[in-house]
Each structure stands twice: as C-alpha cells, then as structure tokens.
C-alpha cells in the first residue's frame, strides 16, 4: 500500500536483539526467565495461528497479529498484559487492520472451543478493553511489512519458483521467533530462500551475489533460524506448561 | 528509534512506543461537534503549538475500535505530503476510574482517543461561502493545483480518498491546501479487482459509476469529485445539487449527456444501468453551458467530468494541463490574502449565534413547509438498507431540517444535534442563494466520520500466493449496512444515534 518500508515506522523502530530479549521487571519477579519469555511468545504465536485457522483468516492476518503481540511485549509485562488475552486480541485487531474482520464473539466462541482451561477464558468485553491497551502499546502503528511481500518477485527473479511452497512455510516459521522485530522483512525473505535453496540443492550463489544486500546479515538470519529449528525439537509440552504456569492467575 | 548522543541521557524524547496522553495538550476551545465526538483546538503544553484534537467516539461500538478509524490511522500514518493533512500522533486520555479514585483501572478502558492534527484555519467551502468572497483566477489555479498534487500523491500511494469535497479541503492562512478526513479512504490495488462499496463520496460529488452501482473502481472516482469542485469554484455554486441518487444522475446526464456503449464501453453491464437509463438519450451540454469559462479551464473540466471513468483524466495528467501553464499562472500560496486571524473563534461563534438567532426567527415561520419540503440529499441511502440493493434507491424521507451555510469556518459549523427547535435554522440561506445541504455537516475534523462499521466495504479475497500456513477464504463479505450511518443526515437524525446500524452480519 502506501509509502514503503524504508520510510515506515517499522523500519525506524527495528530493534536490536538486546532490546527484544528483555524480560520485564514485573515478570522477572514472577520467576520468568528469558527462556520462559521466548517459550510463552512461541506458544502464543501458535495459539494465534490455531485460532486463525478456526476463524478462517489469511496468513497475513496471522503474521500481523503475531507481530503486534511480540511488539507489545517489548515494552509491556506479561504480568500486566496476560498473553492469553493479548494473543486473541492481537488477532482481532490484526483482522481489522488487514481488512479481514473477525467478530469478537466468533473469537470468543473458538477460544472456548479450543481451550477448556479457565485461564484462557475471556469474554468479548475483555478483548475489546485489551484492544485499546494493545493499540496504545503499539502507539497506533498498525502497518506491518511482511517477508511474504517480496517472496514471489525474488523467486521469479532467481528462477526458483519450485521452492515457493517450502519458502512460504519457512517464512511462516519465522513468526515463531522475534525476527520480524529485528530485521527488514526482505532480508528475512532472502534468508528463507537461502535455506530453501540449500535444502533443495539449488545453485543460487551467483544470484545472491548480484543482489546488493549484505549476505552476512542474510546468513546470520538463516543461522539463527536453523538454530531455532534445532532447539525447537527439544521444546516439550512440559516446558511450555512450566513457563505458562509462572504467569499470573486471575 | 531515537538515540541520544553518546553519554547523554535520552530524556527529552517522547517515548517511541506507547502513546502519550491527552494531558500533554491544553484544550482551548471546542471547535467542532460531530456524531462521533468533538473536535478541539488545543495547545501542546511543551511546545505551545496549536493543534486540532479530534476525538474518536467509542461508546457505540460493538466491535471495539472502529475499523474506519483503523483505516484512517493506517492511511494517515503513512501519507506524508504538504498537501495532505498531517496526523501528528494519537493520544489517549486515561480512564475515569484511574483519575478519580487514584487506582489503576485494570483491564477496563474508559478513556478517550484523540487524533492530533495540525491546525488549519479554513476549509474551501467555508472560504467560498464567505459573503462577498470572490476567488481570483490565479487563486483558483493555486488551490486546484494543490488539490491535484495532494490527490496524485494519494493515488500514487494507492489510497483512494473517497470523500473529496470542499469541506474536506482545509486551507491555512499561508494559502496551503490540504486533503483531510480520510475516514472513508482506503487502499486499493491497481487491478481494481477487489469489490469496494459504492456508497461513498458525498452525493453531489459522487461519480456516475458509483451512482450506477459499480463495486470495482479506482482513482477516477476522486477525479470526478475534483471536477465538481473545479466547476463549483468557477461557477460559484455546486453544479450537481441532487437531492437523491436518481436526481443526482439526472443532473449529471443533463450536463454530461447520457451514457451509452459508445461513450462509455461496458456501461450497460454496470448493475443499475438499466434502472437509471434515461428514457431518451441526452446530449452532452457541458461545453455549451459553461462556454463563458476560460478555454483551458473548460478543456480541463471536460476531461474531469468524463462519464467513462477509464477515459477520465488522472490527477497526474490534470497537473500537466495547459490550464496550469498558461497566463495567469497559479499564484504562490504565500501570496494569497489571509482571511481572518486564525484564532478568532469567539468572534465567529458570536456571529454564528447571531445568525442562528435571526434564522431561527425565520425558521419558525417556515417550519412546516420545510419539514416536508426539503429532502436532505446526502448519504441517506444507506440507512435502513443494510444490504446492498440491486435497484436504485428511492428518496429517503427525512423530514429533519437541514442546516446549510453557516459560518465560513469548518470548525464553527454547527455539528451537533439540535438542542431544540429553533437552535439551528432549517434553511441555511433563507436570504437566497443556493442551498448547500452537505455543508455545515462535515467539516473535515468534525463530521460524523465514524458511524458504525456498516460502512465497510465488500472485501474480495485477497489471499497471498503460495501455499503453507492457514489461509482463509479471504475476508467475509460485509453487508452494505448504512454506509454513512447517520453522519450524513447530521443534526437531524441524531435521535437515531443509539440505534445505529450494526449490520455486521445479518
């Protein structure tokens, strides 16, 4: 749409990893570690995706919602902003911002259907109230540029149309991490293409060389993703539950 | 992010994340009132800068923060141009719970949300309506060029304004013109494949394709409105003052000729073409009616008021028109006369009150006649027609009196509901001249820009390519509920405010 990434707030407000990986003081006091923090955000990203599948919105809404949620926790504590409410609220807000509106009552219906746990139980009013707080936390910056945007153009240019599916899936996976807060989206796209081309044994060195991008950054993003995939295997329900249990009850 | 110089604390910077509160501003005066809230002139305490605060009304919202406000914010946060109003920031006021009882408000949100705009002195309609006002040719060219420049910028950035009219063109005392009120605006893709609502743009400025019911359209809709404004500036009064959709189309056809497959290929496939087709073909009379206009002006106007949107001139091409490059050339905005000290609201209010008083007296006499004699022309169609209807709209009977005219300033236009009979006059300009029922209703800052979301468009599915990930079937189709809610009817229909049309899914 309007303008472009380079003059957007998203660009101006790209963060250093050190700024993202900060556990809020209030959360620390509850014993939430950096690992817990990341696990909860991962768990909530999955929650958003699951909800989205049920209410049927497109991937871009999911991506925007997760980005909102991750941005909220750069500045706000999980103690004060219960992720189990923030996550569906972000989906609700993102559905409006991405012109695929979902009714609040539909969300509430599926929340109840998916999670019988009392702690997930929130009503329409809770979502609407949290929406205001999320908007405030986001300072009303609602436009998010995503790595999907440049994907097809890159792949076409590189003659890699047959890895579209794989790369798309890899991009989906990047939302399990905080990459979108830290890197310009097109570099995330390139990192995903890089991984896909290595996995599929495609020769892309020349193509990447012709791009005027810092390949070190691209490769670093790719490494970060591969590290994450490795550690992802060791994430068990027990670990997630242990982290979630440190959140405040209601 | 803002970064302080090394070894200096970053104390003065506003926080980059999280919004400020309205306490950073001192409200000076309420300067507008709309169906959704108030507009204030305010001073930023830290800098002394004068701004306009537009409150987003929330208490009628069943679906939280209004999607219309989200659209406006998204769009305004991205548009930065000298001819587009600058949304400086959004501030919130803390909930009352916290204020009065000194305890945090938990998850409750009771506060207000304000959009902070740069302050502008006038709007084009207000300026043009001043008694004795006559724009010079260089002045008209100057305003038109700024309007087209701002609009071109929007269109390049794939934003349709969808409510271009005089009261949404704000003018400051430096002669700058800025597009304002993006409450109906939305982004579009170049392929024109998405279905958009045809219930946009104030009736008098609405292009034939929308009146004929098309849901696939592009920047040309705004250019029609520009043509209407251009003609109005030259002609001295609105050229298509229709009171309902059929009459609006008639007025258009009478001047621009009736559409057919020759002058507008494909027109017969537009949904309501057959309902509105004139019984006999009408000739285009535009050049004849306006033959007294300057040759280049007429040429440009002719291209703007072209029935077929695909042949209508674009903002970019209009800027290249001879009109702007022949003597007298557009003047420098700075050379334009200033019309009134910016902050004389008291004076204006007094004048307004006086006028209202006088007109109220007249109104008493005219009351009955007007109750039934005048039909408000704007934005009525949606009300009571939540679904998109296949046929033309009959005139809606709104017996509410309209306010027209009013003071020359958009802020000071009476926006609120009538306090009682006689407070607002029914017929704006009883002293003669033309009625301008849209005026006074929707100053760019102050109008009822956030009626319920029924105004939402029909979204086509805009899925992304490729697979993977949960993908829906695109956005749901919104019923075309009351695209304008009660905003267009202004003061008259505020009684309906509480039963506004939440046609989310019916």
XYZ file of C-alpha atoms in Angstrom, chain B:
506
model
C 14.431 4.693 17.339
C 15.585 7.956 18.641
C 19.005 7.654 20.085
C 20.588 10.194 22.342
C 24.105 11.379 21.764
C 26.737 9.256 23.442
C 26.843 9.613 27.176
C 23.725 11.678 27.225
C 20.523 10.531 28.652
C 17.652 10.356 26.307
C 15.290 12.344 28.454
C 13.523 14.776 26.225
C 12.437 12.363 23.554
C 8.869 11.285 23.569
C 8.641 7.553 24.074
C 8.736 5.783 20.753
C 6.495 3.047 21.982
C 3.263 3.629 23.701
C 1.214 6.717 23.149
C 1.148 9.931 25.115
C -1.873 11.087 26.994
C -4.112 13.980 26.136
C -2.731 15.745 29.201
C 0.127 16.889 27.011
C -2.371 19.285 25.480
C -4.366 22.115 26.864
C -7.797 22.194 25.315
C -8.523 25.750 24.307
C -11.923 25.507 22.824
C -14.318 23.087 21.298
C -14.383 23.905 17.640
C -16.472 21.167 16.165
C -19.019 18.583 17.044
C -19.840 15.505 15.087
C -21.940 12.472 15.564
C -18.957 10.599 16.811
C -17.366 13.146 19.040
C -15.872 16.534 19.444
C -13.075 18.496 17.874
C -10.997 20.817 19.960
C -8.455 23.430 19.243
C -5.678 22.745 21.682
C -2.198 23.816 22.568
C 0.605 21.398 23.135
C 1.855 22.418 26.527
C 5.509 21.648 25.933
C 5.848 23.481 22.633
C 2.929 25.888 22.592
C 1.937 24.569 19.192
C -1.718 24.872 18.227
C -3.324 21.657 17.035
C -6.738 20.199 16.356
C -7.791 17.275 18.544
C -10.392 15.010 17.049
C -11.968 12.627 19.469
C -12.820 9.166 18.295
C -16.106 8.260 19.777
C -16.163 4.781 21.163
C -19.296 4.210 23.154
C -21.446 3.000 20.307
C -19.002 0.436 19.156
C -19.844 -3.198 19.496
C -16.737 -4.239 17.690
C -14.216 -2.270 19.643
C -12.024 0.255 17.973
C -13.844 1.290 14.791
C -12.392 -0.184 11.635
C -12.985 3.135 9.919
C -10.693 4.747 12.443
C -8.141 1.998 11.895
C -8.226 2.669 8.167
C -7.869 6.373 8.654
C -4.991 5.949 11.062
C -3.199 3.400 8.905
C -3.500 5.630 5.883
C -2.629 8.891 7.587
C 0.347 7.412 9.357
C 1.815 6.562 6.005
C 0.973 9.619 3.971
C 3.355 12.500 4.383
C 2.854 15.294 1.935
C 2.474 19.024 2.070
C -0.996 18.766 0.591
C -2.227 16.031 2.905
C -3.257 16.784 6.468
C -0.637 15.684 8.945
C -1.750 13.291 11.648
C 0.786 14.180 14.269
C 0.003 11.486 16.763
C -2.709 9.746 18.654
C -3.184 10.397 22.307
C -5.376 8.791 24.877
C -6.991 10.080 27.968
C -6.839 7.864 30.987
C -9.995 6.218 32.154
C -12.057 7.972 34.735
C -11.587 5.175 37.263
C -7.952 5.891 37.473
C -8.477 9.631 37.536
C -10.935 9.995 40.278
C -10.161 7.152 42.558
C -6.490 7.010 42.031
C -6.304 3.332 41.395
C -5.294 1.549 38.257
C -8.150 0.616 36.027
C -7.259 -2.979 35.465
C -8.455 -4.155 32.114
C -11.088 -1.520 31.871
C -10.774 1.062 29.222
C -12.751 4.136 29.936
C -10.644 6.763 28.300
C -10.939 8.651 25.093
C -8.814 8.529 21.991
C -7.873 11.636 20.114
C -6.272 12.114 16.757
C -3.928 15.077 16.824
C -3.850 17.057 13.586
C -2.027 20.122 12.527
C -4.292 23.092 12.895
C -5.807 24.672 9.776
C -7.691 27.917 9.594
C -10.370 27.321 6.974
C -11.875 24.906 4.588
C -12.575 25.584 0.960
C -16.342 25.546 1.293
C -16.281 27.833 4.276
C -13.964 30.202 2.494
C -16.008 30.226 -0.684
C -19.196 30.833 1.242
C -17.988 33.989 2.884
C -20.164 36.876 1.894
C -18.649 38.786 -0.940
C -15.918 36.215 -1.488
C -14.615 36.018 -4.999
C -11.635 33.865 -5.815
C -9.239 35.217 -8.399
C -8.191 33.045 -11.324
C -4.603 32.586 -10.056
C -6.096 31.684 -6.683
C -8.381 29.039 -8.150
C -5.472 27.646 -10.118
C -3.365 27.623 -6.977
C -5.956 25.698 -4.966
C -6.680 23.326 -7.826
C -3.036 22.580 -8.328
C -2.541 21.834 -4.657
C -5.644 19.656 -4.607
C -4.415 17.692 -7.601
C -0.895 17.422 -6.220
C -2.163 16.028 -2.923
C -4.539 13.677 -4.660
C -1.880 12.494 -7.071
C 0.278 11.652 -4.084
C -2.568 9.632 -2.551
C -3.221 7.797 -5.792
C 0.437 7.010 -6.356
C 0.434 5.538 -2.884
C -2.663 3.558 -3.730
C -5.047 5.380 -1.500
C -8.489 6.438 -2.641
C -9.813 9.377 -0.671
C -13.464 8.739 -1.481
C -14.815 11.887 0.098
C -13.357 14.784 -1.829
C -15.466 17.845 -1.282
C -14.929 21.447 -0.306
C -15.351 20.952 3.399
C -12.631 18.303 3.402
C -10.096 20.595 1.787
C -8.506 22.556 4.582
C -6.736 25.812 3.936
C -4.405 27.676 6.215
C -3.588 31.317 6.244
C -0.447 30.681 4.264
C -2.586 29.615 1.341
C -1.754 25.940 1.716
C -4.458 23.480 0.840
C -4.503 20.023 2.387
C -6.683 16.995 1.896
C -8.301 15.988 5.135
C -10.735 13.495 6.528
C -9.580 10.112 5.395
C -12.395 8.448 7.269
C -13.720 6.942 4.076
C -10.404 6.427 2.396
C -8.973 3.050 1.687
C -6.160 1.466 -0.131
C -6.683 -0.144 -3.467
C -4.759 -2.408 -5.718
C -4.128 -1.419 -9.265
C -6.011 -4.297 -10.784
C -9.337 -2.942 -9.495
C -10.370 -6.460 -8.714
C -11.494 -6.013 -5.178
C -15.098 -5.227 -4.583
C -15.453 -1.889 -2.885
C -18.574 -0.260 -1.612
C -20.274 2.137 -3.958
C -21.762 4.052 -1.080
C -19.018 6.558 -0.715
C -18.472 10.170 -1.597
C -20.960 12.852 -0.727
C -23.804 12.730 -3.213
C -23.122 15.961 -5.081
C -19.551 14.876 -5.746
C -20.259 11.238 -6.449
C -19.331 9.983 -9.910
C -21.792 8.292 -12.243
C -20.134 4.890 -11.976
C -20.788 4.755 -8.231
C -24.325 6.012 -8.677
C -24.825 3.229 -11.192
C -23.703 0.741 -8.602
C -20.260 -0.369 -9.642
C -18.166 -2.020 -6.959
C -14.937 -2.113 -8.906
C -13.427 1.287 -9.260
C -10.262 3.265 -8.836
C -8.756 6.741 -8.533
C -11.098 8.097 -11.203
C -13.849 8.385 -8.580
C -11.842 11.059 -6.798
C -11.192 12.860 -10.058
C -14.898 13.244 -10.696
C -15.221 14.953 -7.317
C -12.317 17.204 -8.234
C -14.143 18.121 -11.432
C -17.236 19.012 -9.421
C -15.196 21.229 -7.131
C -13.396 22.839 -10.033
C -16.684 23.667 -11.730
C -18.054 24.947 -8.449
C -15.127 27.304 -7.997
C -15.580 28.686 -11.485
C -19.349 28.677 -11.480
C -19.831 29.992 -7.972
C -22.143 27.249 -6.816
C -22.398 23.470 -6.846
C -23.184 22.136 -10.286
C -24.933 18.888 -9.354
C -27.016 19.587 -6.258
C -29.100 16.427 -6.427
C -31.338 15.529 -3.550
C -31.227 11.790 -4.035
C -29.473 9.300 -6.255
C -31.878 9.315 -9.210
C -31.950 13.082 -9.285
C -28.193 13.186 -8.944
C -27.788 11.001 -12.010
C -30.308 13.068 -13.905
C -28.428 16.244 -13.196
C -25.233 14.595 -14.342
C -26.802 13.253 -17.523
C -28.384 16.596 -18.299
C -24.998 18.258 -18.293
C -22.678 15.469 -19.374
C -25.024 13.559 -21.632
C -26.382 10.105 -21.034
C -24.007 7.167 -21.064
C -24.140 4.535 -23.760
C -21.872 1.832 -25.102
C -20.273 4.343 -27.452
C -19.148 6.997 -24.996
C -18.696 4.511 -22.148
C -17.971 0.974 -23.296
C -19.222 -1.533 -20.758
C -21.656 0.809 -19.066
C -24.618 -1.424 -19.802
C -23.089 -4.112 -17.613
C -22.984 -1.895 -14.544
C -25.559 -3.186 -12.037
C -28.126 -0.433 -12.022
C -27.638 0.938 -15.511
C -30.996 -0.265 -16.734
C -32.813 1.215 -13.767
C -31.346 4.616 -14.358
C -31.145 4.763 -18.123
C -32.827 7.956 -19.273
C -35.868 7.369 -21.449
C -34.305 9.283 -24.308
C -30.630 9.916 -24.957
C -29.327 13.234 -23.721
C -26.675 15.271 -25.445
C -23.562 16.405 -23.653
C -24.022 20.118 -22.991
C -21.080 20.816 -20.744
C -19.149 22.971 -23.191
C -22.279 24.877 -24.071
C -23.444 25.523 -20.512
C -20.008 26.630 -19.377
C -18.985 28.365 -22.596
C -18.170 31.502 -20.625
C -15.359 29.702 -18.822
C -11.786 30.237 -19.843
C -10.907 27.953 -22.747
C -8.249 25.970 -20.909
C -10.394 25.669 -17.811
C -13.240 24.296 -19.874
C -10.971 21.854 -21.613
C -9.705 20.503 -18.293
C -13.165 20.402 -16.760
C -14.445 18.483 -19.745
C -11.791 15.841 -19.167
C -12.539 15.614 -15.461
C -16.278 15.302 -15.894
C -15.965 12.480 -18.386
C -18.610 9.852 -17.761
C -16.444 6.837 -18.518
C -14.028 6.526 -15.590
C -11.422 4.865 -17.783
C -11.319 7.922 -20.025
C -11.451 10.443 -17.197
C -8.261 12.425 -16.745
C -5.894 11.322 -13.961
C -4.537 13.681 -11.340
C -1.116 13.438 -12.915
C -2.325 14.350 -16.391
C -4.518 17.096 -14.997
C -1.450 18.701 -13.461
C 0.086 18.816 -16.920
C -2.966 20.518 -18.401
C -2.490 23.736 -20.342
C -4.686 25.433 -17.764
C -1.946 25.401 -15.160
C 0.729 26.533 -17.578
C -0.906 29.495 -19.276
C -1.347 33.025 -18.041
C -2.480 33.863 -15.491
C -0.343 31.241 -13.819
C -1.295 29.739 -10.452
C -0.128 32.091 -7.764
C 2.220 31.271 -4.959
C 0.179 30.134 -1.961
C 2.067 32.601 0.181
C 0.831 35.485 -1.928
C -2.804 34.685 -1.219
C -4.679 37.021 1.052
C -5.216 35.844 4.588
C -8.774 35.884 5.579
C -9.029 36.139 9.261
C -6.839 35.826 12.258
C -6.664 32.170 12.992
C -7.992 32.085 16.450
C -10.996 34.291 16.476
C -13.372 31.600 17.474
C -15.206 33.719 19.901
C -15.977 36.253 17.219
C -17.058 33.559 14.870
C -19.192 31.916 17.429
C -20.864 35.178 18.246
C -21.517 35.856 14.619
C -22.827 32.369 14.234
C -25.078 32.665 17.207
C -26.392 35.921 15.960
C -27.116 34.469 12.579
C -28.731 31.464 14.099
C -30.857 33.689 16.174
C -32.035 35.577 13.158
C -32.610 32.478 11.177
C -34.386 30.792 13.991
C -36.949 33.514 13.823
C -37.417 32.928 10.143
C -37.472 29.245 10.654
C -40.377 29.469 12.979
C -42.364 30.798 10.094
C -41.053 28.354 7.562
C -41.077 25.406 9.811
C -43.914 23.364 8.418
C -43.156 23.991 4.867
C -39.599 22.901 5.330
C -40.268 19.880 7.340
C -41.675 18.268 4.297
C -40.378 20.372 1.545
C -36.735 19.586 1.736
C -35.132 16.267 1.409
C -31.594 16.003 2.558
C -29.597 14.782 -0.316
C -26.616 13.191 1.245
C -25.797 9.782 2.411
C -29.239 8.845 3.319
C -29.423 5.875 1.154
C -27.699 3.518 3.447
C -29.947 4.000 6.300
C -32.483 1.319 6.530
C -30.930 -0.547 3.659
C -28.435 -2.761 5.271
C -27.977 -4.988 2.316
C -26.709 -3.867 -0.966
C -29.735 -3.475 -3.027
C -29.930 -4.384 -6.648
C -32.055 -1.467 -7.597
C -31.941 2.253 -7.323
C -32.718 3.923 -4.121
C -35.880 5.801 -3.746
C -35.519 9.058 -1.975
C -35.454 8.532 1.685
C -37.837 10.653 3.545
C -36.016 12.519 6.107
C -38.113 15.149 7.483
C -35.315 16.530 9.539
C -34.401 20.030 8.773
C -31.019 20.575 7.306
C -28.593 23.216 8.188
C -26.824 24.895 5.409
C -24.497 27.752 5.075
C -23.327 28.661 8.450
C -20.178 30.464 9.243
C -17.294 30.383 6.967
C -15.216 28.190 9.100
C -15.393 24.493 9.177
C -14.772 24.263 12.840
C -17.536 26.562 13.677
C -20.097 24.819 11.629
C -22.866 23.583 13.739
C -22.207 19.908 14.044
C -24.147 18.811 16.997
C -27.651 17.728 17.404
C -30.129 20.488 17.697
C -30.625 21.459 21.228
C -34.180 22.175 20.496
C -36.337 23.740 17.949
C -35.011 26.978 16.758
C -31.448 26.470 17.794
C -30.362 25.562 14.342
C -32.152 27.014 11.429
C -33.740 24.727 8.980
C -32.930 26.522 5.831
C -29.407 27.705 5.789
C -29.650 30.598 3.480
C -33.125 31.879 3.554
C -31.850 35.075 2.143
C -31.412 33.437 -1.190
C -28.585 31.804 -2.985
C -28.369 28.122 -3.251
C -28.811 25.674 -0.535
C -25.925 23.560 0.277
C -27.206 20.846 2.441
C -23.966 18.990 2.730
C -22.287 21.972 4.126
C -22.101 22.548 7.694
C -22.322 18.906 8.258
C -18.983 17.563 7.831
C -16.035 19.708 8.370
C -13.063 17.564 7.904
C -12.208 17.427 11.523
C -15.591 17.355 12.897
C -18.003 15.345 10.933
C -19.554 12.116 11.862
C -16.794 10.192 10.365
C -17.163 7.127 12.420
C -20.534 5.754 12.043
C -20.729 2.072 12.717
C -18.761 -0.260 10.640
C -21.615 -0.984 8.362
C -19.842 1.354 6.073
C -17.339 -1.341 5.499
C -16.795 -2.388 2.020
C -17.195 -5.703 0.460
C -13.878 -7.263 0.575
C -12.881 -9.623 -2.041
C -10.492 -12.256 -1.084
C -7.000 -11.039 -1.260
C -5.133 -14.138 -0.492
C -1.448 -14.335 -0.941
C 0.194 -16.560 -3.413
C 1.758 -19.771 -2.488
C 0.774 -22.328 -0.002
C 1.509 -23.188 3.533
C 0.045 -21.690 6.571
C -3.557 -21.382 7.369
C -5.255 -19.407 4.734
C -8.762 -18.395 4.840
C -11.085 -17.739 2.032
C -10.445 -14.084 2.169
C -12.409 -11.575 4.021
C -16.013 -12.093 4.702
C -18.446 -10.095 2.737
C -19.764 -7.264 4.714
C -23.297 -6.351 4.241
C -23.578 -2.888 2.969
C -25.002 -1.544 6.061
C -25.746 2.070 6.171
C -22.562 3.269 4.670
C -22.793 6.536 6.355
C -24.862 5.763 9.298
C -26.386 8.873 10.448
C -23.434 11.019 9.684
C -24.827 12.460 6.548
C -28.066 13.430 7.990
C -26.242 15.442 10.510
C -28.034 17.009 13.288
C -31.408 15.977 12.150
C -31.062 12.341 12.755
C -29.143 12.186 15.889
C -32.083 10.689 17.522
C -31.073 7.581 15.671
C -27.664 7.518 17.080
C -28.344 4.873 19.573
C -29.925 2.577 17.122
C -27.311 2.892 14.534
C -26.831 0.198 12.095
C -24.566 -2.512 13.288
C -25.026 -4.648 10.335
C -22.103 -6.802 10.855
C -23.680 -9.977 9.916
C -27.285 -10.154 9.439
